[in-house]
Each structure stands twice: as structure tokens, then as C-alpha cells.
PDB file of C-alpha atoms in Angstrom:
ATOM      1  CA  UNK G   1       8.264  -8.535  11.254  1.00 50.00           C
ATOM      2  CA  UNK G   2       8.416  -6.480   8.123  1.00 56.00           C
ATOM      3  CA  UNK G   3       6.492  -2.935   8.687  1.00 64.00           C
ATOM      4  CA  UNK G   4       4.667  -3.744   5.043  1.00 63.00           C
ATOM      5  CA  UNK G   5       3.675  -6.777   5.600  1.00 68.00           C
ATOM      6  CA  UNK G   6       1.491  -6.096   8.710  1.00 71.00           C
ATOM      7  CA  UNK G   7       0.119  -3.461   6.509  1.00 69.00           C
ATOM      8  CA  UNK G   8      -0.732  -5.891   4.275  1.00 72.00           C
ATOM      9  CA  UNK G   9      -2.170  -8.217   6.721  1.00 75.00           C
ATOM     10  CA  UNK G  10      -4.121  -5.556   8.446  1.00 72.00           C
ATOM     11  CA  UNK G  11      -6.251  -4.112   5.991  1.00 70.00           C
ATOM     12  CA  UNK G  12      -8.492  -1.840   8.367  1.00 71.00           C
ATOM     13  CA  UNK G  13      -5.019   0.202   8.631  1.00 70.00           C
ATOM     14  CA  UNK G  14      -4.529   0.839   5.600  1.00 68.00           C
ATOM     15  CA  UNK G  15      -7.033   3.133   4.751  1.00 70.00           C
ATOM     16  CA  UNK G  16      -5.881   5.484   7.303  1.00 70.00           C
ATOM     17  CA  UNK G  17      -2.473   5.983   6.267  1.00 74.00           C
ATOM     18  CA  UNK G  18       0.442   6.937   4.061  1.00 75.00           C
ATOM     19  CA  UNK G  19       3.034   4.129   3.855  1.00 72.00           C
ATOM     20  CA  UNK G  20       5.983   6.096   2.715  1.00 73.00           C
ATOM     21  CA  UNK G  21       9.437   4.422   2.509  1.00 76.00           C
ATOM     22  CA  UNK G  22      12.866   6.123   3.369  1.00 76.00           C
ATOM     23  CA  UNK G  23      16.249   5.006   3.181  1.00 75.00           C
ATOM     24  CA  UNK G  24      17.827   5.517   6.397  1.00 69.00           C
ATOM     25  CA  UNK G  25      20.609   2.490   6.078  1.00 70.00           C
ATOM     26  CA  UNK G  26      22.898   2.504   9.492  1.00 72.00           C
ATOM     27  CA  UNK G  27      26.124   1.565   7.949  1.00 74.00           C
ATOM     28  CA  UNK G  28      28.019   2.213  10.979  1.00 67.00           C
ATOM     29  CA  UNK G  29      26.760  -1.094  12.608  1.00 69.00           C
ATOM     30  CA  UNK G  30      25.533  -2.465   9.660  1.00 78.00           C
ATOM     31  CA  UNK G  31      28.342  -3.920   7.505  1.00 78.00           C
ATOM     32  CA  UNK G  32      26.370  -3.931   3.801  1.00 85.00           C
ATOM     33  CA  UNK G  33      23.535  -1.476   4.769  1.00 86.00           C
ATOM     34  CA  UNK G  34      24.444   0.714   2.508  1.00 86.00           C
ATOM     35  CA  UNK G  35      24.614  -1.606  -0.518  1.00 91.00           C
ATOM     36  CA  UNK G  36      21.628  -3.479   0.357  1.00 91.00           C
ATOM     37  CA  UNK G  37      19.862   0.000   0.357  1.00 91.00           C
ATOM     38  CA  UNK G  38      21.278   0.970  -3.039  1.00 94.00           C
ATOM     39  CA  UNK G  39      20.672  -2.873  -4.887  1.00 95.00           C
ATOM     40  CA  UNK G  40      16.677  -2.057  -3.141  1.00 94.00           C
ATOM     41  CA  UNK G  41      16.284   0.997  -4.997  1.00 95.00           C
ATOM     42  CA  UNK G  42      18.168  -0.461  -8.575  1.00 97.00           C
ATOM     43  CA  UNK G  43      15.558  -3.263  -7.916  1.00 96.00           C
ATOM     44  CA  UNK G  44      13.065  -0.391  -7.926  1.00 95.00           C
ATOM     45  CA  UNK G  45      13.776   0.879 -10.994  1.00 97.00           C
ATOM     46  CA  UNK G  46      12.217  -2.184 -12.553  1.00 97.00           C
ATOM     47  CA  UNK G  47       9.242  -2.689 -10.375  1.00 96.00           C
ATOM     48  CA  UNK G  48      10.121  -4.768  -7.512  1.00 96.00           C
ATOM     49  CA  UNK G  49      11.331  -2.815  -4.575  1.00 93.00           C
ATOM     50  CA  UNK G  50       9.538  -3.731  -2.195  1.00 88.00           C
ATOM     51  CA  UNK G  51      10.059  -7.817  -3.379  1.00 92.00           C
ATOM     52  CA  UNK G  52      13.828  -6.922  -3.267  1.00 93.00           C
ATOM     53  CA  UNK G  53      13.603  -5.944   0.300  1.00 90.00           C
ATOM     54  CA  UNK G  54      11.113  -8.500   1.787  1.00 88.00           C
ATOM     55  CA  UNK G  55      14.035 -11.039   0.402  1.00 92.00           C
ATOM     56  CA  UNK G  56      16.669  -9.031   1.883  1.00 90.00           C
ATOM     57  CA  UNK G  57      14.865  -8.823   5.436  1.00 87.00           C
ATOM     58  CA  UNK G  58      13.834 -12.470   5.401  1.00 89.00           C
ATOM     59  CA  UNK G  59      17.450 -13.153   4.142  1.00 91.00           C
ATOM     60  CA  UNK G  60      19.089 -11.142   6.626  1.00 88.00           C
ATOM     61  CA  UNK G  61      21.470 -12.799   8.474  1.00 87.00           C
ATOM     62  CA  UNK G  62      22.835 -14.056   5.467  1.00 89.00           C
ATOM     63  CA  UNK G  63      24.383 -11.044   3.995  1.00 86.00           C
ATOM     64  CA  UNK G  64      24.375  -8.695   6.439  1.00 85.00           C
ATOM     65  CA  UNK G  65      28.702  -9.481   6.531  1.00 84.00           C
ATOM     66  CA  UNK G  66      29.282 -10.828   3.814  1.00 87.00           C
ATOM     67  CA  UNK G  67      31.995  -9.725   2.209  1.00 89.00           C
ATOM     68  CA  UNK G  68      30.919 -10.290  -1.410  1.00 90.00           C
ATOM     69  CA  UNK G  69      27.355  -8.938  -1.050  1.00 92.00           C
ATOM     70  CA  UNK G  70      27.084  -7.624  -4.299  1.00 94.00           C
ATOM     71  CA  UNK G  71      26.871 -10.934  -5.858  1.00 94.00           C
ATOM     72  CA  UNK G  72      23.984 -12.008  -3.429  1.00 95.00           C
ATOM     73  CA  UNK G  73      22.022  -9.259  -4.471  1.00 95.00           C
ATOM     74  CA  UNK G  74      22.440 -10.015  -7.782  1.00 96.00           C
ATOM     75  CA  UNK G  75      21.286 -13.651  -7.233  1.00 95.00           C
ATOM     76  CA  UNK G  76      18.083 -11.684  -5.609  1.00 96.00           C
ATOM     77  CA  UNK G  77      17.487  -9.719  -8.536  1.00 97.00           C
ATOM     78  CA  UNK G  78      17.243 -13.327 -10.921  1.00 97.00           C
ATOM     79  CA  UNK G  79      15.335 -14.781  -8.771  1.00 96.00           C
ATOM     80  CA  UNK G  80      13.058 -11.723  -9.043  1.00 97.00           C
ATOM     81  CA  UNK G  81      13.175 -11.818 -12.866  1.00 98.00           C
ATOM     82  CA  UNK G  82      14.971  -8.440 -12.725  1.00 97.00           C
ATOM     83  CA  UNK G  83      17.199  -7.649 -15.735  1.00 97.00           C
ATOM     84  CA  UNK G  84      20.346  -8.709 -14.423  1.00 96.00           C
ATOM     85  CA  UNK G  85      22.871  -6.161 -16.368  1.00 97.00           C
ATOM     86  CA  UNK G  86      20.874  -3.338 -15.709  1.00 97.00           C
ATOM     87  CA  UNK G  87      20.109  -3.889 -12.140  1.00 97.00           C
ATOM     88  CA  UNK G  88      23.799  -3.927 -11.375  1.00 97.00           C
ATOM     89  CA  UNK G  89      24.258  -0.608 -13.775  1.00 98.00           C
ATOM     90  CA  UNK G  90      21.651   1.030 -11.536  1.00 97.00           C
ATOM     91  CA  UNK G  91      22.776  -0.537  -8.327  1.00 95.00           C
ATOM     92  CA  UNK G  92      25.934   1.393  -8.960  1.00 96.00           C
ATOM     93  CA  UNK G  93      24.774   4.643 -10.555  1.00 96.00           C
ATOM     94  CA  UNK G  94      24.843   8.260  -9.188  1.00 97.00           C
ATOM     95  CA  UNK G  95      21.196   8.271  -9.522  1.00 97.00           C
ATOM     96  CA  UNK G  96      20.411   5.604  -7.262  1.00 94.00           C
ATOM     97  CA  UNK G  97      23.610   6.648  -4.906  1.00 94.00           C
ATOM     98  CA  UNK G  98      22.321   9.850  -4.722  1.00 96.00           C
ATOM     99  CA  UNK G  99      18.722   9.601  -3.835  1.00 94.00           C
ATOM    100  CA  UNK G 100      19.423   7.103  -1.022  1.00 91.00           C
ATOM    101  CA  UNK G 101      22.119   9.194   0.654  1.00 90.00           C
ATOM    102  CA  UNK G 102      20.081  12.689   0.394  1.00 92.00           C
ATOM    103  CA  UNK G 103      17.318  10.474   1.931  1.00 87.00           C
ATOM    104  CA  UNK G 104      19.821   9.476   4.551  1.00 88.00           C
ATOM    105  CA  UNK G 105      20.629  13.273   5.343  1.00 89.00           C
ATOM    106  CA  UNK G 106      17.078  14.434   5.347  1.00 89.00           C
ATOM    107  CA  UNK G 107      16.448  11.299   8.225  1.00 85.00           C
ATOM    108  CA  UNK G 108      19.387  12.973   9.965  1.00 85.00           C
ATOM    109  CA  UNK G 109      18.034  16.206   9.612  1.00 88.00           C
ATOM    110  CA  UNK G 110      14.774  15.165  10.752  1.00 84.00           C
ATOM    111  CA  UNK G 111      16.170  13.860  14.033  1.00 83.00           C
ATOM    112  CA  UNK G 112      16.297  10.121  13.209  1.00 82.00           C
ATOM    113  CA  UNK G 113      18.569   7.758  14.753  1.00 80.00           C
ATOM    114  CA  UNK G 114      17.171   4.229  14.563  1.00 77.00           C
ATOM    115  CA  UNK G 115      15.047   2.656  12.087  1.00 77.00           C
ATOM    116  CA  UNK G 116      12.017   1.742  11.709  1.00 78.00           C
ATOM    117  CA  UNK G 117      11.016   5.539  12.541  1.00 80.00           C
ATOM    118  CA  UNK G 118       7.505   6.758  12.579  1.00 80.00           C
ATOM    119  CA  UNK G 119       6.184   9.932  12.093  1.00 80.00           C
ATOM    120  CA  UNK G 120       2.134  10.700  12.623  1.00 80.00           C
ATOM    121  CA  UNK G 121       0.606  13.967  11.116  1.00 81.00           C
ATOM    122  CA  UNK G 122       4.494  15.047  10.701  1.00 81.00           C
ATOM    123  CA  UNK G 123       5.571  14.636  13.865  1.00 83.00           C
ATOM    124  CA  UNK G 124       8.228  11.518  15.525  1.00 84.00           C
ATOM    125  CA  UNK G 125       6.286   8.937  17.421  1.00 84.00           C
ATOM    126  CA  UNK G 126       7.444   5.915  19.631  1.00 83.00           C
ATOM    127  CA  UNK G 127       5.939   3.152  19.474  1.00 79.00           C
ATOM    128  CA  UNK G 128       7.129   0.047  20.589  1.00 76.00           C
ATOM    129  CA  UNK G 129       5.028  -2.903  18.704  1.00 76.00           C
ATOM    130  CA  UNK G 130       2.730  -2.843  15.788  1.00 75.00           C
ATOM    131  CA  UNK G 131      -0.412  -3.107  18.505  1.00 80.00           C
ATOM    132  CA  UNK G 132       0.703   0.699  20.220  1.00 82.00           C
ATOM    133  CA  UNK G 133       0.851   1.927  16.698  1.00 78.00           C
ATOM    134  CA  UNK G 134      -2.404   0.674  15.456  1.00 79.00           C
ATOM    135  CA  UNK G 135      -4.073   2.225  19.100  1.00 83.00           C
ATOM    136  CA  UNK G 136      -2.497   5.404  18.020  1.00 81.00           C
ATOM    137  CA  UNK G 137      -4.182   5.350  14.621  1.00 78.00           C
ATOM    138  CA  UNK G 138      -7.706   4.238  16.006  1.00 77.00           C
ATOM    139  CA  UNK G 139      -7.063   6.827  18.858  1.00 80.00           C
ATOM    140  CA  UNK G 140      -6.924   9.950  16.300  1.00 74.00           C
ATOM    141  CA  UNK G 141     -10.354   9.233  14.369  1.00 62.00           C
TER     142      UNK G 141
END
């Protein structure tokens, strides 16, 4: 399931931590990770990033080969309202390109490999299930 939305189901967590959100797509086993990661953060641009990628993980196995993938995202971003010419303007721009691959290099820099990646107090946990990571946070009252 979705990191955010056990957050959002599990309010007593949330006051504890920082919910920060990287892009760390693994476009060398996933086909359109890349895209999906930039069409996320054009969606952002108008509001609705994280909407863009709950559809995109519940929609998954969908697009994830699709050859045309572009054109799924943009029937994402109508369904979310989004303005449709300027979502695929900033779905394509430098800006958007840019901060998701320099976010890409700092997860490589930082030693990440896999994703979803956790770090606690600035340092790389493992945890396996949402239940290890929520004993971890009750653990360091």
C-alpha cells in the first residue's frame, strides 16, 4: 500500500514525523518510471501531486509498459481537473526534468538503491512493513 496513505490512516504517526517525498524513479527496470515521475511533479505544479501519484500507483500495472504513456498521464491529469496544455508543457520542461533527476542523484549519493527508502533522524533504516516502522517511531519517544 501507498506510504501516504497509511499516514493518512494512522493519524497517531503523524505527529511524529516529516513525510518528505523524493523522486528516486528506477528506470532501469521500470519501463516509464521516469515519465511517470516527471507527469507527478507537472501535476504538482498545479496542486495535485500527490492525487497524480495515488492514480498512478493504484493504476500501475496499466502503464508501467506502455508504450504511449504520455497520453495516459494526460488522461490522469483531466480526470484530476488539471489544465491539460500546461500540464504537458511542464511535464516536459527543464524545470521539472531537472529537479527530479538532481533528486535522483542526491538518492544515489545518499546510498539508495530501492524505493520506498527510509531515513530516521538522517540516517537509512530497514524496515520491512509499515508495523516495524511504526515500532521504530514509538520506540524513540
Amino acid at each position: 500500500e501507498y506510504i501516504k496513505t497509511q499516514l493518512e490512516k494512522d493519524k497517531s504517526i503523524t505527529d511524529k514525523i516529516t513525510f518528505v517525498y523524493r523522486h528516486f524513479p528506477l528506470y532501469q527496470i521500470h519501463f516509464n518510471a521516469q515519465q511517470a515521475s516527471y507527469a507527478a511533479e507537472a501535476a504538482g505544479k498545479q496542486g495535485k501531486f500527490f492525487e497524480m501519484a495515488d492514480l498512478m500507483f493504484t493504476n500501475q500495472t496499466k502503464w508501467a509498459e506502455s508504450k504511449n504513456v504520455k497520453e495516459t498521464f494526460i488522461g490522469y491529469a483531466k480526470q484530476l481537473k488539471l489544465t491539460e496544455e500546461q500540464f504537458k508543457k511542464d511535464m516536459d520542461s527543464k524545470e521539472v526534468q531537472d529537479k527530479v533527476n538532481a533528486q535522483q542523484l542526491s538518492g544515489e549519493q545518499a546510498g539508495i538503491n530501492s524505493t520506498p527508502t527510509f531515513f530516521f533522524n538522517g540516517s537509512k533504516v530497514d524496515v520491512t512493513s509499515w508495523e516495524d516502522f511504526k515500532k521504530m517511531l514509538n520506540a524513540a519517544k
